[in-house]
XYZ file of C-alpha atoms in Angstrom:
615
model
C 129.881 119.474 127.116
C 126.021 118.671 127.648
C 124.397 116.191 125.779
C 120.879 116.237 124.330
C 118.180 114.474 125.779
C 114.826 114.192 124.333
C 112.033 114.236 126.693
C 109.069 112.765 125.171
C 106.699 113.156 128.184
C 103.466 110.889 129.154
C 102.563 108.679 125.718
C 99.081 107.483 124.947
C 98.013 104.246 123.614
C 96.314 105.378 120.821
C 98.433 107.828 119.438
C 101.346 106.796 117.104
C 104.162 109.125 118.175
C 106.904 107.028 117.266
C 105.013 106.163 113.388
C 106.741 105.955 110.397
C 107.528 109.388 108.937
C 106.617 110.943 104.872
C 109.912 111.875 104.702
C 110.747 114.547 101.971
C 110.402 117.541 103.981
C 113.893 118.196 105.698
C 112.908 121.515 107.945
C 109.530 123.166 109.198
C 110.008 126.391 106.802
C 109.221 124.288 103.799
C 105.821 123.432 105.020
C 103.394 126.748 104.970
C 99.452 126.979 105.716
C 96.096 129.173 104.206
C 94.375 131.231 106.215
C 91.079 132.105 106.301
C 89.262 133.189 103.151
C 86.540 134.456 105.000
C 87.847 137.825 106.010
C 89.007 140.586 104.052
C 91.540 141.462 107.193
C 94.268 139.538 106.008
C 96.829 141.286 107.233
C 95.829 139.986 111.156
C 95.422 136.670 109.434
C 99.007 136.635 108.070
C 100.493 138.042 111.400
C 98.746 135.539 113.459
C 100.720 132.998 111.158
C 103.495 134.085 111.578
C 103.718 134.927 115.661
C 103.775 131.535 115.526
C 106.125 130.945 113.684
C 105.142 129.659 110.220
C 107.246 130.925 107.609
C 105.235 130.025 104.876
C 101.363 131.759 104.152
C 99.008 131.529 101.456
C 97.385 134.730 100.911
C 93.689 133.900 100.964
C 91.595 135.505 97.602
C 89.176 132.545 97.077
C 85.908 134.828 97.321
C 85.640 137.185 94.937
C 83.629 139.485 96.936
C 85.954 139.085 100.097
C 88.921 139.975 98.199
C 87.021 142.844 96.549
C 87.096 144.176 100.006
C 90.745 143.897 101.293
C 92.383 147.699 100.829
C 94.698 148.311 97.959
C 97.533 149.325 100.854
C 96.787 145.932 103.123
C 99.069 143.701 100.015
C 101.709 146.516 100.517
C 101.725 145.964 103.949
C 101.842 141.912 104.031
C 104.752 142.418 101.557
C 106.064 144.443 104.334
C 105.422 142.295 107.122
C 107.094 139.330 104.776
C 110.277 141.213 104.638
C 110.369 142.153 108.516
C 110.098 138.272 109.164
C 111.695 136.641 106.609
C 108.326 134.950 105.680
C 107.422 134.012 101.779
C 104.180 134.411 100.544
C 101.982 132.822 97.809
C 98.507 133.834 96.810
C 95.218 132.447 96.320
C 93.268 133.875 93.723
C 89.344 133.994 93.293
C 87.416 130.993 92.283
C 86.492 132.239 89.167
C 85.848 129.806 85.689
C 88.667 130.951 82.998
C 86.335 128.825 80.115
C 83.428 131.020 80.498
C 81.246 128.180 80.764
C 78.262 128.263 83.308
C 75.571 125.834 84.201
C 73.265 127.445 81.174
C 76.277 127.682 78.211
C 79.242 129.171 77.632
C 79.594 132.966 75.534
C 82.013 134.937 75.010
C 81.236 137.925 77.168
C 81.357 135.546 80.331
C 85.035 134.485 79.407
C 86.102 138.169 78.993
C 84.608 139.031 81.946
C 86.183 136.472 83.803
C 89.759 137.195 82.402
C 89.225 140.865 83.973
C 88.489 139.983 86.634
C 91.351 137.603 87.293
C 93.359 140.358 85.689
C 92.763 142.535 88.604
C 93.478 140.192 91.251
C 97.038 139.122 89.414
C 97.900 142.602 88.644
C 97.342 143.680 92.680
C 99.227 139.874 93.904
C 102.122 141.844 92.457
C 102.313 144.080 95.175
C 102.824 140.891 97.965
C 106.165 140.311 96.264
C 106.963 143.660 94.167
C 110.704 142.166 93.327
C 109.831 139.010 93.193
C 107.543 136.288 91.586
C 104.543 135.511 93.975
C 102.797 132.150 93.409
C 99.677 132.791 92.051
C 96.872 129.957 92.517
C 93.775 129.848 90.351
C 91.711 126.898 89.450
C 91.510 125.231 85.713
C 87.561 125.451 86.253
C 85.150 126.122 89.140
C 81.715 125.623 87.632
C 79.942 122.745 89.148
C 79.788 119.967 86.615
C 80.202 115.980 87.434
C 83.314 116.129 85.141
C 84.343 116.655 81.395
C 83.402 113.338 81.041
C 82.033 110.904 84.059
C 84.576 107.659 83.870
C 84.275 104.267 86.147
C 86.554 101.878 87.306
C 85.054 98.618 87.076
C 85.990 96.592 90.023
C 85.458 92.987 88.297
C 87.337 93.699 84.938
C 89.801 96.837 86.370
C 88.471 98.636 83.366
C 88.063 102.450 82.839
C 84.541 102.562 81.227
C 83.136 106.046 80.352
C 79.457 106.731 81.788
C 78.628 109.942 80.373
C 80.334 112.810 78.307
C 78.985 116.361 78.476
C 79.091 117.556 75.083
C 78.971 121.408 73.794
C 78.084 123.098 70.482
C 80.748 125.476 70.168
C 78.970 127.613 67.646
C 76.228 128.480 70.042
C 77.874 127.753 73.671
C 74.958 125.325 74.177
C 75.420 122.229 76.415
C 74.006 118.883 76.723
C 75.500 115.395 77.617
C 75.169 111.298 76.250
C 75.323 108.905 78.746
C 75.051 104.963 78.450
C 71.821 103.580 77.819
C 70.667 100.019 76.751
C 70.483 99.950 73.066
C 70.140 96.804 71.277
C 69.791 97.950 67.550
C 72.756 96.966 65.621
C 74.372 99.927 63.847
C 77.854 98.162 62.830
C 78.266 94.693 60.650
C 79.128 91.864 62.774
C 77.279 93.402 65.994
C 75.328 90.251 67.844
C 71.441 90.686 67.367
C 70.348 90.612 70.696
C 73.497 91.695 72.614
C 73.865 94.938 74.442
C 75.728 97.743 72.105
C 78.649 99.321 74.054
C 78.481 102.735 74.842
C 81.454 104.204 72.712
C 81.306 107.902 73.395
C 83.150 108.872 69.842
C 80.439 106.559 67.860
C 77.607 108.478 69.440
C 78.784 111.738 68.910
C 79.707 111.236 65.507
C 76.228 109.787 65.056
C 74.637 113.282 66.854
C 76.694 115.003 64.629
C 75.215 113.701 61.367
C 71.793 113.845 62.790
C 71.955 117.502 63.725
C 73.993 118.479 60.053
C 71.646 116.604 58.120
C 68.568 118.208 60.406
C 69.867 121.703 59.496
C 70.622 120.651 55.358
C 67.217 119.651 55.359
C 65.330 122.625 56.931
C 66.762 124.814 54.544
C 66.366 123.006 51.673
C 62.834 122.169 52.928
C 62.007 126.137 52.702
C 64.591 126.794 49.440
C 62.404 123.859 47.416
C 59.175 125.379 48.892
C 59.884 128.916 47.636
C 60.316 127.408 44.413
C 57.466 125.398 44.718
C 54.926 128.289 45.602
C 56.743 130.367 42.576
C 55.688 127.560 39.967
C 52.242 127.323 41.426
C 52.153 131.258 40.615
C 53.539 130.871 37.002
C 50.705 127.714 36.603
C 48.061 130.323 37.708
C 49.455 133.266 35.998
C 48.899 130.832 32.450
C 45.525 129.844 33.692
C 44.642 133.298 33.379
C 45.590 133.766 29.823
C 48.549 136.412 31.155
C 46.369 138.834 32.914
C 48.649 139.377 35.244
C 51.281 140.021 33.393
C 49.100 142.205 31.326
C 48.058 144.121 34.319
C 50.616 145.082 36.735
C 50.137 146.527 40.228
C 49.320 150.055 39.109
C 47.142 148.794 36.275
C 45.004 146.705 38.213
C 42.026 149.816 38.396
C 41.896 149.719 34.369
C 41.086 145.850 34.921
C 37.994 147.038 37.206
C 37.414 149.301 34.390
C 37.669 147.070 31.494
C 34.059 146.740 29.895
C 34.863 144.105 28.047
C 35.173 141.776 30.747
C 32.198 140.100 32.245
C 31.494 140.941 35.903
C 31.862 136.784 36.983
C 35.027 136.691 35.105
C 36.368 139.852 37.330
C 35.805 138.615 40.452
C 37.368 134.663 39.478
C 40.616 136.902 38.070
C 40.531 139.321 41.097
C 40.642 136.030 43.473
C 43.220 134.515 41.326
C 44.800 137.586 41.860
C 44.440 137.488 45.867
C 45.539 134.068 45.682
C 48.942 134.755 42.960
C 50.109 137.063 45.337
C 49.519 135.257 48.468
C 51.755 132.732 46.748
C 54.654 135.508 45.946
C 54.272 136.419 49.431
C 54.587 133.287 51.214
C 57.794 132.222 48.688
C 59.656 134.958 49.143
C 58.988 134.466 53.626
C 60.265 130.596 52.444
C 63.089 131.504 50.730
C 64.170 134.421 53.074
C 64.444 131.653 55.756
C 66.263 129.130 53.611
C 68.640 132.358 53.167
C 69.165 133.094 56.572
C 69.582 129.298 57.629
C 72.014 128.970 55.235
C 73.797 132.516 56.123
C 73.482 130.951 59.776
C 75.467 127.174 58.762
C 77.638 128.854 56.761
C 79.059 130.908 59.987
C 78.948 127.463 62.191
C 80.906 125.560 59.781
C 83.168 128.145 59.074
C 84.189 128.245 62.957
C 84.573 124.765 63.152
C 86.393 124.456 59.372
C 89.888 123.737 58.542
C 92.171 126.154 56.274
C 91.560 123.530 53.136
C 87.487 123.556 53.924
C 87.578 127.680 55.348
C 88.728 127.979 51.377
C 85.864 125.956 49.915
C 83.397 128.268 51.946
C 85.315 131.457 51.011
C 84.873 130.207 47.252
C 81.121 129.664 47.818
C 81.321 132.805 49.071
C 82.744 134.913 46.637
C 79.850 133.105 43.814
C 76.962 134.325 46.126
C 77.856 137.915 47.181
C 76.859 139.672 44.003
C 73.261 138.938 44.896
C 73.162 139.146 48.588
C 72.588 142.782 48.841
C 69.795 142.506 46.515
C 68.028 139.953 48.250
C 64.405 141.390 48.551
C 64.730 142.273 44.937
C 65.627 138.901 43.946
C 62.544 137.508 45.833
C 60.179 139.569 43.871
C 61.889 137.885 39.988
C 60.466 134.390 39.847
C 63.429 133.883 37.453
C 66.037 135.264 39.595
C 64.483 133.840 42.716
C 65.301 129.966 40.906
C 69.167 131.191 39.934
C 69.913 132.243 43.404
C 67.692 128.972 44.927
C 70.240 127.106 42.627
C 73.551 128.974 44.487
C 71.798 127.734 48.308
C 71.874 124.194 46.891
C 75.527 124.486 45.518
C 76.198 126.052 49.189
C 74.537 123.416 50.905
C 76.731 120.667 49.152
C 80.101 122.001 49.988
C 79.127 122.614 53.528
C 77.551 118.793 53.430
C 81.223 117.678 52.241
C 82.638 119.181 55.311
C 80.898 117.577 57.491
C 81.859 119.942 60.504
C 81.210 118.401 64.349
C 78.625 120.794 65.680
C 78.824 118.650 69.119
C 82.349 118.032 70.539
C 83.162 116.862 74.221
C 83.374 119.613 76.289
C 86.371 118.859 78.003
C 88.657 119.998 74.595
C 86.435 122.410 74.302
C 87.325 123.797 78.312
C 91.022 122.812 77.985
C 91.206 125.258 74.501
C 89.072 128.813 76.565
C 91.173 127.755 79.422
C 94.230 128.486 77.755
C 93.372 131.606 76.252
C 92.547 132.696 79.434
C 95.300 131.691 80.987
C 98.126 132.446 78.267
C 95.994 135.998 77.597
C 96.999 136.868 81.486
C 100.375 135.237 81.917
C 101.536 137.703 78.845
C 99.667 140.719 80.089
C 101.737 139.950 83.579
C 104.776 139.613 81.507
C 104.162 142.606 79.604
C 103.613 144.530 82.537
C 106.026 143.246 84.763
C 108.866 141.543 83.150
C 111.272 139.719 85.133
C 109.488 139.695 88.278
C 106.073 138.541 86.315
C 103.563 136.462 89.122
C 103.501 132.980 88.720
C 100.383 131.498 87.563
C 100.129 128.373 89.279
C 96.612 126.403 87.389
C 95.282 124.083 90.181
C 92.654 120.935 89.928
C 89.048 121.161 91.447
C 88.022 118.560 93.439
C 87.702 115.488 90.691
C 84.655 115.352 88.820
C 83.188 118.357 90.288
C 83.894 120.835 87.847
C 85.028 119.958 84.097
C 88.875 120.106 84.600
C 90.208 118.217 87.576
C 92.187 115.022 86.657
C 96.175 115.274 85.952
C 95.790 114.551 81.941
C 93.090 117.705 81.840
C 95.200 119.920 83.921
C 98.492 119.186 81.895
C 96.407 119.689 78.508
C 95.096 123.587 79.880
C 98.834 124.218 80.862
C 100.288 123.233 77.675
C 97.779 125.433 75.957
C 98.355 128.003 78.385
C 101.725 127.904 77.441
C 101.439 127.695 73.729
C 98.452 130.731 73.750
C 101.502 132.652 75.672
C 103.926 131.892 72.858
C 101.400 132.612 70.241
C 100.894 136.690 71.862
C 104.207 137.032 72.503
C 105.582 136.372 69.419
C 102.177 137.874 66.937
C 102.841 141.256 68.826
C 106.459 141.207 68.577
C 107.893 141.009 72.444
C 109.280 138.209 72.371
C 111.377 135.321 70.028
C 109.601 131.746 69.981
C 112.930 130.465 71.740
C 112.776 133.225 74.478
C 108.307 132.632 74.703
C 108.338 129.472 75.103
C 111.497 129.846 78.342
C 109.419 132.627 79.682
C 106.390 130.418 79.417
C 107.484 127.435 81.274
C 108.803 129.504 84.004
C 105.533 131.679 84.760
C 102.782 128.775 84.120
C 102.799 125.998 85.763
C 100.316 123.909 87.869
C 99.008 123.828 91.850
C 98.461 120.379 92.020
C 95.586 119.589 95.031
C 96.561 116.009 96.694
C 93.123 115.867 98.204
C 91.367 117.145 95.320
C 92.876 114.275 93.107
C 92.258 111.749 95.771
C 88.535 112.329 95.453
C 88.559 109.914 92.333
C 88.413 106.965 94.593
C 84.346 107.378 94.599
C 84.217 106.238 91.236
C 86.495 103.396 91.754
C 90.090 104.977 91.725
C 92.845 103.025 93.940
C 95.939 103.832 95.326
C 97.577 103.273 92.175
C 95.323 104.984 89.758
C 95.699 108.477 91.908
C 99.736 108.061 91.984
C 99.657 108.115 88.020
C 97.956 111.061 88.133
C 100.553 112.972 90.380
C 103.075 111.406 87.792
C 101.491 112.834 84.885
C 101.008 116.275 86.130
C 104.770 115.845 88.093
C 106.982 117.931 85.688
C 104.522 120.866 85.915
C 104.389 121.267 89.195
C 105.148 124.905 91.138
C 103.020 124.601 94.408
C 101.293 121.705 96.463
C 98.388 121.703 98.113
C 98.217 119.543 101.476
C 95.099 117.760 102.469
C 93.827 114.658 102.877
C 90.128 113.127 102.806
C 88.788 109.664 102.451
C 88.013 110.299 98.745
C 84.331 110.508 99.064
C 83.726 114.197 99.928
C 85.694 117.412 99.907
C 86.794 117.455 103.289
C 89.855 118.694 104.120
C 91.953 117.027 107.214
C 95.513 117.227 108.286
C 98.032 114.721 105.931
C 98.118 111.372 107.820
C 94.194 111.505 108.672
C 92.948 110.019 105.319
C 93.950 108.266 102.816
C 95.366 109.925 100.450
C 98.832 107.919 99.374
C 100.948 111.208 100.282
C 104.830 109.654 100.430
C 104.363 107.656 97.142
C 102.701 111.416 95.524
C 105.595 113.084 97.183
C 107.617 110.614 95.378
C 106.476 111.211 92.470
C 107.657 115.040 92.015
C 110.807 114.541 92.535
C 113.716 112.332 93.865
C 113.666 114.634 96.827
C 109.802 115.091 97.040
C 108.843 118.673 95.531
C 110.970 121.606 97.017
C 108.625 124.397 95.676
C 106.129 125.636 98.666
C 103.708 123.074 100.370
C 100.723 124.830 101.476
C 98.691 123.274 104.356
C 94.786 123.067 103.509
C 93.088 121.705 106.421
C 89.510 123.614 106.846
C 87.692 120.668 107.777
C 90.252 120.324 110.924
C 89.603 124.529 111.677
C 85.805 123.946 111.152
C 85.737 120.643 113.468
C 88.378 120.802 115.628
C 89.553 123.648 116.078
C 87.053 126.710 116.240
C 88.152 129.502 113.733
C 91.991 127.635 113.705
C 93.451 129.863 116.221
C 93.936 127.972 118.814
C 94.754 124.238 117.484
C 96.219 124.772 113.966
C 96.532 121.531 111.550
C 100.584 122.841 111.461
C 101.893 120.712 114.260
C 99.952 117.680 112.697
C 101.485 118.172 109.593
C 105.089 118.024 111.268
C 104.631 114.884 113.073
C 102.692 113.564 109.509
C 105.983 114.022 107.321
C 108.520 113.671 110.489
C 110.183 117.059 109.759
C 112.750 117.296 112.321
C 112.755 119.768 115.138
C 115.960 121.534 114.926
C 117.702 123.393 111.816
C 119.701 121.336 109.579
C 118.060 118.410 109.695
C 119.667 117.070 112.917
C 117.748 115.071 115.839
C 114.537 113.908 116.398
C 111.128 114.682 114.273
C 107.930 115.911 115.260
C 106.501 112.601 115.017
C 108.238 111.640 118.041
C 107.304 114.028 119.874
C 103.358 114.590 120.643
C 102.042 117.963 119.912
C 101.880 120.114 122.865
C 104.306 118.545 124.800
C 108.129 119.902 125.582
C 110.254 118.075 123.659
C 113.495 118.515 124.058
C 115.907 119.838 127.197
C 119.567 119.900 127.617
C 121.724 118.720 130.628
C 123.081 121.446 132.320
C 120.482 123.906 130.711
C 117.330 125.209 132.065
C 114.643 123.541 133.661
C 115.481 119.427 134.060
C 112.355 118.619 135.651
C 109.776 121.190 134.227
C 106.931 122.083 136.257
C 104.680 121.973 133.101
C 105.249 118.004 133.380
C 104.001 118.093 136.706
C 101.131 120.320 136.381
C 99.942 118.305 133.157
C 100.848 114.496 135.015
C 100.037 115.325 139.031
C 103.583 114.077 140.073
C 104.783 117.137 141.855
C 103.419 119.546 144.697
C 101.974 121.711 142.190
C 99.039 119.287 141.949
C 99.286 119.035 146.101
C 96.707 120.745 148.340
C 98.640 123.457 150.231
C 97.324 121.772 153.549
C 99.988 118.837 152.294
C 102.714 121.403 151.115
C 101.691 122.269 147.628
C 101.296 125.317 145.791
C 100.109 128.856 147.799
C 97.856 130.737 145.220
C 99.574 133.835 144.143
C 102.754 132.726 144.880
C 106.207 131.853 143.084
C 107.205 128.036 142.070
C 108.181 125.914 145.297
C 110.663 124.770 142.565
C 111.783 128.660 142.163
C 113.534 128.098 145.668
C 111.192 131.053 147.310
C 110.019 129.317 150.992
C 106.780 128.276 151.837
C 104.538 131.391 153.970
């Protein structure tokens, strides 16, 4: 019975064949790669994979554009191709933003939009795995932002301090941000005069918050009090006048020119007393018509943003004022009714003053909360559509801090609203029990969670530890991995075991036995550097030797990290080739690397080690 030998060929100094293995990953077919998300022709993408033997591909969707442009029957045919090779494969979708927020706001419109859009592309992954459930990736958030909220690791204290917090105003999609400053004013009792005031993002929201309510109460009862105002001034004149115009209304105004009894001089003074009374009406009922509409304009922000208990104080305020509202421009022609219904803005303006709604709130609740509609919204269409062999929606992080949802706290918030927006659909339109949502829920959302991504929160002071917490946090939702490492400074993307990202403690972290869902390679930065185009050099082979997956089935013999890439490996007595003439041609130890003058090779002509003579 032969034995097995492994042949480990020539070794170089600095490369660590013989380094300590990941672990976790027991066999090559649990590892899989992308492909290019450059081309539309994935189908020659896929097959390339797979002639070489890869058993696991990530359909590549990221551009919108590109994936616009792949033909409806190419996903028929990679399911095809899947089933002729026994290959799985999972999806990429486009990097589109599920919040609907972009660099000038978020609105509605750009949300729906954006749901339709991913729509399409999770209604067509359907046809990769038609009886199945294809892994569907799409990212929590893609718009470029420096994170939710910017927070630092201070190296002296260890210390998580916050920096800056974008903030939103959810009633108008409008975005700004606070950020620490030196302030020295003390705004608490038992602040030090003279001492630096910590930056505490909820104080200084809650402070905006006041400011901007009590801006808004005050313009509109700066314009409700100055209606009134000019109406009094016109009563004052109307007296100075001895009634005239009373006496004299609009169409009586010509018998006034008429009226013999009145001097010429006193005419004109009453005619520009006149001018002047009803340039007063005018410019109080334009003052109260925009105390109206500011008011009409709070009441809708507040309501948004209101409770059920405070939604019923509004609705009560509501039901006082809308006798008069259609009669508005009548009303601002009646001094007398003008003053009732300037009375009912006031009574408005208190309850809304009670409720003292936020109209700033970090954006990052604010992105978690659109990001689960979004999300739930599709994962129940999918359901709807599909049932039992529903895609899998699989949320993934951005690169930390540079879009508003990256960290393993955010992404676990989205999916848990996700999840509970599912529920909510399922069971409002009747499909499905709460029980029976919430199963179906937990089985079709889930996250993609982005090693390298997370690992970029060592710029701002991260360690080792820090990032491991975060692959514990996000560890029970997990239902595809993303493999790439980086230093933690930019988004590059390198074979595991290049960087630093702590892979066998993250790996720990899912699971007791690692994570056994697919493990997608994401190595561009090794394709763009190394590698033109990733044809001929693929970061597979590193990613082998990185996690010492062994190189037979089962488990048995040695890994790939024992073995340098490129080199036989292993041979078996009494089997094939013992010395191979590869070794020789690669090392110059056998006549293959001889001149012919000295007995080596002929051009043209078989092996001297095939047995065929010399000519």
């Amino acid at each position: 019975m032969a034995t097995e030998y492994i042949y480990g060929g020539s070794t170089y100094s600095l490369d660590p064949i013989y380094r300590n293995p990941i672990g976790y990953i027991n066999q090559a077919s649990q590892l899989g790669t992308s492909v290019d998300a450059r081309t539309a022709n994935q189908v020659k993408e896929i097959s390339e994979h797979l002639n070489s033997g890869i058993r696991v591909v990530e359909v590549a969707g990221h551009d919108a554009g590109v994936f616009e442009s792949i033909p409806k029957d190419h996903l028929k045919e990679l399911n095809r191709l899947a089933k002729l090779t026994n290959a799985e494969l999972t999806f990429h979708g486009p990097m589109l933003d599920p919040t609907g927020i972009t660099q000038q706001g978020w609105t509605k419109l750009n949300q729906d939009m954006a749901e339709k859009q991913m729509w399409s592309a999770l209604e067509r992954s359907h046809d990769l795995k038609p009886d199945g459930n294809i892994n569907v990736t799409f990212h929590a958030a893609t718009t470029g932002f420096p994170g939710s909220e910017l927070i630092i690791r201070d190296e002296k204290t260890g210390e998580f301090k916050p920096r800056q917090v974008i903030l939103i105003d959810p009633s108008s999609g409008k975005i700004g941000s606070i950020q620490e400053e030196e302030k020295y004013f003390p705004t608490k009792a038992g602040q030090k005069i003279g001492e630096k005031i910590p930056f505490v993002p909820k104080d200084e929201i809650d402070r905006l918050n006041e400011l901007a309510l009590s801006q808004k109460l005050s313009n509109i009862s700066y314009y409700a009090h100055n209606a009134e105002g000019t109406l009094k001034q016109g009563e004052q004149l109307n007296a100075e006048m001895g009634g005239v115009l009373k006496k004299y209304n609009k169409e009586k105004w010509e018998e006034f020119a008429k009226d013999e009894s009145i001097p010429d001089v006193v005419k004109q003074q009453l005619l520009s007393m006149k001018k002047q009374h009803e340039g007063n009406l005018s410019y109080g009922a334009i003052m109260f018509k925009d105390a109206y509409r500011g008011l009409r304009e709070l009441y809708d922000d507040v309501y948004k943003l209101a409770e059920a208990p405070e939604r019923e104080k509004l609705n009560e305020f509501a039901r006082s004022i809308a006798p008069d509202v259609e009669r508005i421009n009548e009303i601002t022609k009646d001094p007398d009714k003008l003053k009732e219904f300037s009375e009912k803005i006031e009574q408005g303006l208190e309850v809304m003053r009670d409720i003292h709604p936020h109209m700033f709130m970090p954006i990052k609740e604010f992105a978690e909360n659109k990001a689960g509609e979004t999300f739930g919204n599709l994962a129940f269409k999918a359901y709807e559509k599909f049932g039992k062999t529903t895609p899998i929606i699989s949320v993934e992080n951005h690169p930390a801090y540079n879009s508003l949802l990256t960290t393993g706290d955010e992404l676990k918030a989205v999916i848990e609203k996700s999840r509970e927006q599912f529920v909510k659909v399922a069971t409002e339109k009747g499909k499905l029990s709460e029980g029976e949502a919430k199963k179906q829920a937990e089985k079709i959302i889930g996250a993609t969670w982005d090693v390298g991504h997370i690992n970029m929160l060592r710029k701002y002071g991260y360690t080792d530890q820090d990032i491991i917490e975060q692959t514990k946090t996000i560890a029970p939702y997990v239902k595809k991995v993303h493999l790439s490492d980086n230093f933690g400074y930019e988004h590059t993307e390198l074979p595991m075991g290049m960087g630093n990202v702590p892979i066998k403690e993250m790996m720990a972290k899912l699971g007791e036995k690692g994570f056994e869902g697919p493990k997608i390679v994401e190595a561009l930065s090794w394709w763009q550097h190394f590698s033109p185009g990733g044809k001929t050099n693929p970061p597979f082979v590193n990613t082998l030797q990185e996690f010492g997956v062994p190189m037979y089935g089962g488990g048995a013999g040695a890994g790939w990290n024992q073995v340098y890439g490129g080199v036989p490996g292993g041979y078996f007595a009494g089997y094939g080739t013992m010395l191979p003439e590869q070794h020789f041609q690669m090392y110059g130890a056998g006549f293959s690397s001889l001149p012919t003058e000295l007995g080596g090779q002929i051009a043209g002509k078989d092996s001297r080690f095939s047995g065929t003579p010399m000519s």
